[in-house]
Amino acid sequence: MWYHVDPHSGIPIYIQLKEQIKKAVASNLLKEGEQLPSVRELAIKLTINPNTVARVYQELEREGIIETARGLGTFVARRREEYGAAQEDILERALESLMVEAYQLGVDQERLRIKFEKKLDVWRDRLKKEGDV
Amino acid sequence: MSWVIELDGVHKTFAEKTAVNQLSLKVSQGSIFGFIGPNGAGKTTLIKMMLGLLTPDQGRGSIFGMDIVKDSVKIRQRIGYVAETQSMYGYMSVAEIMGFCRSFYPQWNKDTVEKYLDIFQLPQKQKIKNLSKGMKTQLALIISLAHNPDLLILDEPTSGLDAVSRQEFLRIIIEELSVQGKTVFFSSHQLHDVEKIADMIGIINNGKLIETRKMDELKSTVKKIRVVFQREPDGSLFLQPGIVKAEKQGSAYLIDVEDNLTEVINQIKQYPHFTLDIIDQSLEKIFIEKVRGEGK
């Protein structure tokens, strides 16, 4: 997988890297059980601070997206069948902020529902396509 | 947290001019501390005091728990230092200066030296006075790493380097120091280089430290908010902690936030508005605003 960060953006490097890995896992670009580079390797490769990479891995591990096996390395975690309280919480917050934004923009509930379903369809198609490869 | 550098109220005046003004800072082990400030802000003076090349008029400091004035010689055995301008013996060749420096350090690492002479393709027989500025910097970096220092102090190291050499320079800092838990004090006005690798930022202006924060925190909390309200909000909205400036531009308000971001946004959202944008700030923008704000 090809990682990329823009250190000069106003978005902290750790957020850029974290979002990128999350997206890669969600879209199956990084597959279950696939090994991630070590903190050391990634820091050298991207020429960024190893503390930044370590923070990304810690947060992703806490969110259950990756797992670290001591002595073996870091791997993409098995996709969860059941979501734990932490996952529920993250999802809950994301939905909440979506609804607040929609309300502020004056989007009514019906339009929001249609938009949401359209997005789900696109997502489903994409996953299906990548599954075929 | 173990501190590698601890400075407490360090002060230095030359004739009438205060170069470093009651400056205190701490750098933790394994950190890359980006020390930024305009030209003449006092960066080099502070570094010279840390190295024992200048004595502070007031205040005290320690590196690895040793006093920067009394234990300077012992401290320097564990520090690597790359200065802005390289004053090396011009008549020596690259190989000769290596042999010369080697005699000062019992823990001289020949393998590291050879590896990097090779990577930078520095000609061993060339006289130093005939090297380009960039090559001199590379040579100074190699010498500074040769005794496996626990702390590397860099004073504007990348100013004479081209883009490729700069990238290589930064990569070596990550590979030879950072991933091994060693500490780097990186003074520069090349914000782009600092922004890439530093995890802590200190901003110095007119001899005073005007900001020290984690880089992530700085970028996560220092934002501009542009909001167009549906009707004029209560002026007290802009008095909340965290807001440093609010000004009206046409129909929009531009609000500078330095802290307390989530709370500030929630408060603003209480007022009916047409649009609300949160604008990210690069280190350069943050730096310019801070230094300008101080000047007022």
Short mmCIF file of C-alpha atoms in Angstrom, two decimals:
data_model
loop_
_atom_site.label_atom_id
_atom_site.label_comp_id
_atom_site.label_asym_id
_atom_site.label_seq_id
_atom_site.Cartn_x
_atom_site.Cartn_y
_atom_site.Cartn_z
CA MET A 1 0.00 0.00 0.00
CA TRP A 2 1.16 3.48 -0.83
CA TYR A 3 1.04 5.94 2.06
CA HIS A 4 1.15 9.63 1.62
CA VAL A 5 1.00 12.62 3.95
CA ASP A 6 1.23 16.34 3.39
CA PRO A 7 3.17 17.76 6.34
CA HIS A 8 2.44 21.32 5.25
CA SER A 9 -1.31 21.02 5.41
CA GLY A 10 -3.14 22.48 8.40
CA ILE A 11 -4.41 19.00 9.24
CA PRO A 12 -2.11 17.22 11.71
CA ILE A 13 -0.06 14.44 10.09
CA TYR A 14 -1.41 11.84 12.51
CA ILE A 15 -5.00 12.56 11.42
CA GLN A 16 -4.07 12.34 7.72
CA LEU A 17 -2.35 9.00 8.19
CA LYS A 18 -5.05 7.59 10.44
CA GLU A 19 -7.86 8.51 8.04
CA GLN A 20 -5.91 7.03 5.15
CA ILE A 21 -5.46 3.68 6.86
CA LYS A 22 -9.09 3.62 8.01
CA LYS A 23 -10.26 4.30 4.48
CA ALA A 24 -7.93 1.65 3.06
CA VAL A 25 -9.30 -0.92 5.48
CA ALA A 26 -12.93 0.06 4.87
CA SER A 27 -12.50 -0.22 1.10
CA ASN A 28 -10.56 -3.48 1.37
CA LEU A 29 -7.38 -2.00 -0.06
CA LEU A 30 -5.82 -3.28 3.14
CA LYS A 31 -7.24 -6.73 3.74
CA GLU A 32 -7.97 -8.56 6.97
CA GLY A 33 -4.81 -10.02 8.44
CA GLU A 34 -2.56 -7.98 6.16
CA GLN A 35 0.61 -6.76 7.82
CA LEU A 36 1.31 -3.06 8.20
CA PRO A 37 4.84 -1.64 8.14
CA SER A 38 6.48 -1.18 11.53
CA VAL A 39 6.50 2.25 13.18
CA ARG A 40 10.19 2.49 12.36
CA GLU A 41 9.77 1.56 8.70
CA LEU A 42 6.87 3.90 8.10
CA ALA A 43 8.56 6.82 9.90
CA ILE A 44 11.68 6.45 7.76
CA LYS A 45 9.72 5.90 4.55
CA LEU A 46 7.55 8.99 5.01
CA THR A 47 10.30 11.00 6.78
CA ILE A 48 7.99 11.82 9.65
CA ASN A 49 8.33 11.63 13.41
CA PRO A 50 8.09 8.05 14.74
CA ASN A 51 6.00 9.34 17.66
CA THR A 52 3.39 10.40 15.10
CA VAL A 53 3.23 6.92 13.55
CA ALA A 54 3.11 5.33 17.00
CA ARG A 55 0.16 7.52 17.92
CA VAL A 56 -1.73 6.53 14.76
CA TYR A 57 -1.19 2.83 15.49
CA GLN A 58 -2.26 3.24 19.12
CA GLU A 59 -5.48 4.98 18.16
CA LEU A 60 -6.30 2.51 15.39
CA GLU A 61 -5.69 -0.35 17.78
CA ARG A 62 -7.98 1.22 20.36
CA GLU A 63 -10.66 1.52 17.69
CA GLY A 64 -10.22 -2.15 16.84
CA ILE A 65 -9.06 -1.55 13.27
CA ILE A 66 -5.59 -3.01 13.66
CA GLU A 67 -4.02 -5.48 16.08
CA THR A 68 -0.48 -5.76 17.34
CA ALA A 69 0.94 -9.19 18.00
CA ARG A 70 3.96 -8.78 20.23
CA GLY A 71 7.13 -9.65 18.38
CA LEU A 72 5.27 -10.31 15.14
CA GLY A 73 4.06 -6.93 14.02
CA THR A 74 0.90 -4.99 13.30
CA PHE A 75 -1.98 -6.44 11.28
CA VAL A 76 -5.37 -5.39 9.99
CA ALA A 77 -7.88 -6.73 12.51
CA ARG A 78 -10.63 -9.18 11.65
CA ARG A 79 -13.74 -7.32 10.56
CA ARG A 80 -16.13 -7.22 13.45
CA GLU A 81 -19.44 -9.02 13.32
CA GLU A 82 -20.64 -7.32 16.43
CA TYR A 83 -19.70 -3.84 17.32
CA GLY A 84 -18.46 -3.09 20.79
CA ALA A 85 -19.41 -0.06 22.83
CA ALA A 86 -16.44 1.91 21.49
CA GLN A 87 -17.46 1.34 17.86
CA GLU A 88 -21.06 2.17 18.71
CA ASP A 89 -19.89 5.40 20.24
CA ILE A 90 -17.85 6.42 17.18
CA LEU A 91 -20.76 5.66 14.85
CA GLU A 92 -23.20 7.48 17.10
CA ARG A 93 -21.04 10.61 17.10
CA ALA A 94 -20.55 10.55 13.32
CA LEU A 95 -24.31 10.29 12.76
CA GLU A 96 -24.99 13.03 15.25
CA SER A 97 -22.66 15.48 13.53
CA LEU A 98 -24.13 14.55 10.14
CA MET A 99 -27.60 15.42 11.40
CA VAL A 100 -26.46 18.66 12.96
CA GLU A 101 -24.84 19.69 9.67
CA ALA A 102 -27.96 18.74 7.70
CA TYR A 103 -30.13 20.74 10.06
CA GLN A 104 -27.87 23.79 9.83
CA LEU A 105 -27.91 23.56 6.04
CA GLY A 106 -31.69 23.38 6.07
CA VAL A 107 -31.83 19.86 4.58
CA ASP A 108 -35.07 18.20 5.64
CA GLN A 109 -35.23 14.64 6.95
CA GLU A 110 -36.66 13.18 3.77
CA ARG A 111 -33.90 14.60 1.59
CA LEU A 112 -31.29 13.41 4.09
CA ARG A 113 -32.76 9.89 4.03
CA ILE A 114 -32.67 9.72 0.21
CA LYS A 115 -29.08 11.01 0.13
CA PHE A 116 -28.06 8.50 2.73
CA GLU A 117 -29.57 5.56 0.85
CA LYS A 118 -27.97 6.64 -2.42
CA LYS A 119 -24.61 6.76 -0.68
CA LEU A 120 -25.19 3.28 0.75
CA ASP A 121 -25.85 1.95 -2.76
CA VAL A 122 -22.63 3.44 -4.10
CA TRP A 123 -20.74 1.95 -1.19
CA ARG A 124 -22.30 -1.49 -1.66
CA ASP A 125 -21.39 -1.51 -5.37
CA ARG A 126 -17.85 -0.51 -4.66
CA LEU A 127 -17.36 -3.26 -2.07
CA LYS A 128 -18.86 -5.81 -4.46
CA LYS A 129 -16.52 -4.78 -7.28
CA GLU A 130 -13.44 -4.96 -5.10
CA GLY A 131 -14.59 -8.32 -3.77
CA ASP A 132 -14.57 -9.70 -7.36
CA VAL A 133 -10.96 -8.80 -8.01
CA MET B 1 8.54 12.07 31.42
CA SER B 2 12.29 12.31 31.32
CA TRP B 3 13.67 15.65 30.23
CA VAL B 4 16.81 15.88 28.18
CA ILE B 5 16.94 19.68 28.09
CA GLU B 6 15.66 21.89 30.92
CA LEU B 7 16.14 25.65 30.77
CA ASP B 8 14.89 27.92 33.50
CA GLY B 9 14.82 31.71 33.09
CA VAL B 10 17.91 31.80 30.89
CA HIS B 11 18.87 35.37 30.04
CA LYS B 12 21.58 36.93 27.89
CA THR B 13 22.29 40.56 27.04
CA PHE B 14 24.89 41.90 24.63
CA ALA B 15 25.75 45.56 25.27
CA GLU B 16 22.30 47.19 25.21
CA LYS B 17 20.47 44.43 23.42
CA THR B 18 18.64 41.56 25.12
CA ALA B 19 19.25 38.50 22.96
CA VAL B 20 17.50 35.89 25.11
CA ASN B 21 14.91 37.06 27.59
CA GLN B 22 14.08 34.93 30.69
CA LEU B 23 13.55 31.86 28.56
CA SER B 24 12.37 28.55 30.01
CA LEU B 25 11.74 25.36 28.10
CA LYS B 26 11.86 21.59 28.42
CA VAL B 27 12.53 18.98 25.79
CA SER B 28 11.60 15.37 26.50
CA GLN B 29 13.60 12.34 25.49
CA GLY B 30 12.90 11.01 21.99
CA SER B 31 11.31 14.23 20.83
CA ILE B 32 12.20 16.36 17.82
CA PHE B 33 11.84 19.88 19.14
CA GLY B 34 11.35 22.37 16.29
CA PHE B 35 12.68 25.73 17.46
CA ILE B 36 11.51 28.43 15.10
CA GLY B 37 11.76 32.19 15.03
CA PRO B 38 12.58 35.07 12.69
CA ASN B 39 16.19 36.03 11.98
CA GLY B 40 17.79 37.66 15.00
CA ALA B 41 15.20 36.26 17.42
CA GLY B 42 17.87 34.72 19.67
CA LYS B 43 17.96 31.13 18.42
CA THR B 44 21.73 30.87 17.97
CA THR B 45 22.48 32.68 21.24
CA LEU B 46 20.32 30.17 23.11
CA ILE B 47 22.02 27.23 21.40
CA LYS B 48 25.47 28.61 22.21
CA MET B 49 24.45 28.81 25.87
CA MET B 50 23.25 25.20 25.77
CA LEU B 51 26.62 24.16 24.34
CA GLY B 52 28.58 26.14 26.93
CA LEU B 53 30.01 28.49 24.29
CA LEU B 54 28.29 31.44 25.99
CA THR B 55 27.46 31.87 29.67
CA PRO B 56 23.97 33.04 30.63
CA ASP B 57 23.75 36.30 32.63
CA GLN B 58 20.87 34.87 34.63
CA GLY B 59 18.93 31.66 34.94
CA ARG B 60 20.13 28.09 34.76
CA GLY B 61 19.93 25.12 32.50
CA SER B 62 20.71 21.44 32.38
CA ILE B 63 21.17 18.82 29.69
CA PHE B 64 20.99 15.14 30.71
CA GLY B 65 20.67 16.51 34.25
CA MET B 66 24.10 18.18 34.04
CA ASP B 67 24.65 21.91 34.43
CA ILE B 68 25.20 23.73 31.12
CA VAL B 69 27.87 25.99 32.62
CA LYS B 70 29.78 23.71 34.96
CA ASP B 71 29.48 20.38 33.13
CA SER B 72 29.74 21.69 29.61
CA VAL B 73 32.63 19.42 28.59
CA LYS B 74 30.85 16.27 29.81
CA ILE B 75 27.62 17.34 28.11
CA ARG B 76 29.38 17.88 24.79
CA GLN B 77 30.63 14.30 24.76
CA ARG B 78 26.99 13.22 24.38
CA ILE B 79 25.85 15.92 21.95
CA GLY B 80 26.15 16.25 18.21
CA TYR B 81 26.05 19.78 16.84
CA VAL B 82 25.64 21.15 13.34
CA ALA B 83 26.10 24.92 13.08
CA GLU B 84 24.64 27.22 10.47
CA THR B 85 27.97 28.18 8.96
CA GLN B 86 30.62 25.51 8.92
CA SER B 87 33.93 26.78 10.21
CA MET B 88 36.14 23.78 9.56
CA TYR B 89 39.82 23.75 8.73
CA GLY B 90 39.73 24.47 5.02
CA TYR B 91 43.21 23.13 4.32
CA MET B 92 42.29 19.63 5.53
CA SER B 93 40.83 17.02 3.24
CA VAL B 94 37.61 15.17 4.11
CA ALA B 95 39.62 12.13 5.25
CA GLU B 96 41.96 14.30 7.32
CA ILE B 97 39.22 16.09 9.24
CA MET B 98 37.62 12.74 10.02
CA GLY B 99 40.90 11.50 11.49
CA PHE B 100 41.29 14.77 13.37
CA CYS B 101 37.81 14.70 14.94
CA ARG B 102 38.10 11.03 15.71
CA SER B 103 40.88 11.72 18.20
CA PHE B 104 38.44 13.62 20.45
CA TYR B 105 35.88 10.87 20.81
CA PRO B 106 36.58 7.40 22.19
CA GLN B 107 33.21 6.15 20.90
CA TRP B 108 33.81 7.15 17.26
CA ASN B 109 31.79 4.97 14.90
CA LYS B 110 33.74 4.24 11.74
CA ASP B 111 30.89 2.35 10.06
CA THR B 112 28.42 5.22 10.39
CA VAL B 113 31.00 7.60 8.96
CA GLU B 114 31.79 5.42 5.96
CA LYS B 115 28.13 4.68 5.27
CA TYR B 116 27.25 8.35 5.03
CA LEU B 117 30.37 9.46 3.20
CA ASP B 118 29.21 6.94 0.65
CA ILE B 119 25.54 7.99 0.63
CA PHE B 120 26.42 11.66 0.21
CA GLN B 121 29.22 10.76 -2.20
CA LEU B 122 31.67 13.06 -0.48
CA PRO B 123 35.12 12.83 -2.09
CA GLN B 124 37.56 11.82 0.66
CA LYS B 125 40.59 13.49 -0.87
CA GLN B 126 38.92 16.82 -1.58
CA LYS B 127 40.02 19.80 0.50
CA ILE B 128 37.23 21.22 2.67
CA LYS B 129 37.68 24.74 1.29
CA ASN B 130 36.78 23.38 -2.15
CA LEU B 131 33.52 21.74 -1.06
CA SER B 132 30.17 23.38 -1.80
CA LYS B 133 28.10 24.78 1.06
CA GLY B 134 25.77 21.81 0.90
CA MET B 135 28.65 19.33 1.02
CA LYS B 136 30.14 21.11 4.03
CA THR B 137 26.80 20.76 5.81
CA GLN B 138 26.68 17.06 4.98
CA LEU B 139 30.21 16.63 6.27
CA ALA B 140 29.30 18.43 9.49
CA LEU B 141 26.28 16.15 9.92
CA ILE B 142 28.42 13.04 9.49
CA ILE B 143 30.94 14.29 12.04
CA SER B 144 28.15 15.16 14.46
CA LEU B 145 26.72 11.63 14.25
CA ALA B 146 30.01 9.75 14.40
CA HIS B 147 30.20 9.49 18.20
CA ASN B 148 26.59 8.22 18.54
CA PRO B 149 25.23 11.28 20.32
CA ASP B 150 22.10 11.05 22.50
CA LEU B 151 21.13 14.58 21.52
CA LEU B 152 21.62 16.32 18.21
CA ILE B 153 21.48 20.12 18.13
CA LEU B 154 20.92 21.66 14.72
CA ASP B 155 21.20 25.37 14.04
CA GLU B 156 19.71 26.24 10.64
CA PRO B 157 21.29 23.15 9.13
CA THR B 158 19.34 22.90 5.89
CA SER B 159 19.72 26.46 4.60
CA GLY B 160 22.42 25.67 2.00
CA LEU B 161 20.98 22.36 0.80
CA ASP B 162 19.03 21.60 -2.36
CA ALA B 163 15.71 19.76 -2.19
CA VAL B 164 17.17 16.27 -2.60
CA SER B 165 19.92 16.76 -0.02
CA ARG B 166 17.41 18.27 2.39
CA GLN B 167 15.16 15.27 2.15
CA GLU B 168 18.17 13.00 2.70
CA PHE B 169 19.24 15.09 5.69
CA LEU B 170 15.81 14.79 7.33
CA ARG B 171 15.64 11.07 6.64
CA ILE B 172 18.98 10.55 8.40
CA ILE B 173 17.71 12.42 11.44
CA ILE B 174 14.69 10.11 11.60
CA GLU B 175 16.67 6.96 10.93
CA GLU B 176 19.80 7.55 13.01
CA LEU B 177 18.25 9.38 15.94
CA SER B 178 14.47 9.48 16.25
CA VAL B 179 13.62 5.83 15.72
CA GLN B 180 16.30 5.01 18.26
CA GLY B 181 14.66 7.16 20.91
CA LYS B 182 17.28 9.91 20.71
CA THR B 183 16.47 13.59 20.99
CA VAL B 184 16.80 16.34 18.39
CA PHE B 185 16.76 20.10 18.95
CA PHE B 186 16.13 21.54 15.50
CA SER B 187 16.42 25.29 15.17
CA SER B 188 15.41 26.71 11.83
CA HIS B 189 13.49 29.31 9.93
CA GLN B 190 12.89 26.75 7.17
CA LEU B 191 9.41 26.00 8.46
CA HIS B 192 8.82 23.33 5.83
CA ASP B 193 11.60 21.13 7.16
CA VAL B 194 10.61 21.59 10.79
CA GLU B 195 6.95 20.95 9.99
CA LYS B 196 7.79 17.57 8.52
CA ILE B 197 9.62 15.97 11.39
CA ALA B 198 9.07 17.92 14.63
CA ASP B 199 6.59 16.69 17.23
CA MET B 200 7.08 19.72 19.49
CA ILE B 201 7.22 23.34 18.42
CA GLY B 202 8.73 26.31 20.23
CA ILE B 203 8.37 29.79 18.74
CA ILE B 204 10.89 32.45 19.76
CA ASN B 205 10.57 36.14 18.98
CA ASN B 206 12.68 39.00 20.35
CA GLY B 207 14.40 36.60 22.73
CA LYS B 208 11.14 35.39 24.26
CA LEU B 209 9.51 32.03 23.89
CA ILE B 210 5.99 32.94 22.77
CA GLU B 211 4.63 29.43 22.23
CA THR B 212 5.50 25.82 23.04
CA ARG B 213 3.08 23.10 22.06
CA LYS B 214 2.82 19.71 20.50
CA MET B 215 2.67 20.13 16.74
CA ASP B 216 -0.50 18.00 16.48
CA GLU B 217 -2.18 20.05 19.17
CA LEU B 218 -1.12 23.30 17.55
CA LYS B 219 -2.63 22.29 14.22
CA SER B 220 -5.74 20.75 15.77
CA THR B 221 -6.68 23.77 17.86
CA VAL B 222 -5.41 26.81 16.01
CA LYS B 223 -8.07 27.47 13.36
CA LYS B 224 -9.86 30.27 11.61
CA ILE B 225 -13.64 30.09 11.58
CA ARG B 226 -15.56 31.89 8.85
CA VAL B 227 -19.21 32.26 9.64
CA VAL B 228 -22.10 34.13 8.07
CA PHE B 229 -24.81 34.67 10.67
CA GLN B 230 -28.47 35.05 9.82
CA ARG B 231 -28.67 37.99 12.16
CA GLU B 232 -26.05 39.89 14.14
CA PRO B 233 -24.94 37.79 17.14
CA ASP B 234 -24.53 39.03 20.67
CA GLY B 235 -21.04 40.59 21.04
CA SER B 236 -20.37 38.46 24.12
CA LEU B 237 -20.12 35.43 21.79
CA PHE B 238 -16.63 36.58 20.81
CA LEU B 239 -15.45 36.95 24.39
CA GLN B 240 -15.25 33.24 25.07
CA PRO B 241 -11.94 31.76 26.12
CA GLY B 242 -9.98 30.49 23.12
CA ILE B 243 -11.00 33.28 20.73
CA VAL B 244 -8.12 35.66 20.12
CA LYS B 245 -9.63 37.83 17.41
CA ALA B 246 -12.96 38.33 15.66
CA GLU B 247 -13.41 40.70 12.79
CA LYS B 248 -16.16 41.40 10.32
CA GLN B 249 -15.37 41.19 6.61
CA GLY B 250 -18.38 41.98 4.48
CA SER B 251 -21.17 39.72 5.63
CA ALA B 252 -18.84 37.18 7.23
CA TYR B 253 -17.07 37.05 10.55
CA LEU B 254 -13.49 35.78 10.66
CA ILE B 255 -12.75 34.34 14.07
CA ASP B 256 -9.25 33.31 15.15
CA VAL B 257 -9.27 30.49 17.66
CA GLU B 258 -6.21 29.29 19.56
CA ASP B 259 -7.72 27.01 22.14
CA ASN B 260 -10.93 25.40 23.30
CA LEU B 261 -11.98 24.78 19.67
CA THR B 262 -14.85 22.31 20.14
CA GLU B 263 -16.54 24.47 22.74
CA VAL B 264 -16.11 27.62 20.62
CA ILE B 265 -17.65 25.92 17.58
CA ASN B 266 -20.58 24.62 19.63
CA GLN B 267 -21.28 28.09 20.98
CA ILE B 268 -21.15 29.65 17.52
CA LYS B 269 -23.47 26.97 16.17
CA GLN B 270 -26.12 28.02 18.68
CA TYR B 271 -26.63 31.16 16.61
CA PRO B 272 -28.59 30.74 13.38
CA HIS B 273 -26.13 31.00 10.50
CA PHE B 274 -25.98 30.46 6.74
CA THR B 275 -22.50 29.01 6.52
CA LEU B 276 -19.76 27.99 8.89
CA ASP B 277 -16.30 26.96 7.68
CA ILE B 278 -13.39 25.84 9.79
CA ILE B 279 -10.18 26.74 8.02
CA ASP B 280 -7.04 24.73 8.78
CA GLN B 281 -3.85 26.68 9.39
CA SER B 282 -0.41 25.58 8.21
CA LEU B 283 2.54 26.04 10.53
CA GLU B 284 3.65 28.95 8.38
CA LYS B 285 0.34 30.77 8.84
CA ILE B 286 0.33 30.09 12.57
CA PHE B 287 3.92 31.28 12.84
CA ILE B 288 3.32 34.53 10.95
CA GLU B 289 0.20 35.36 12.97
CA LYS B 290 1.98 34.68 16.27
CA VAL B 291 5.05 36.72 15.44
CA ARG B 292 2.95 39.60 14.07
CA GLY B 293 0.65 39.51 17.06
CA GLU B 294 3.66 39.88 19.35
CA GLY B 295 4.91 42.89 17.44
CA LYS B 296 1.77 44.88 18.20
#
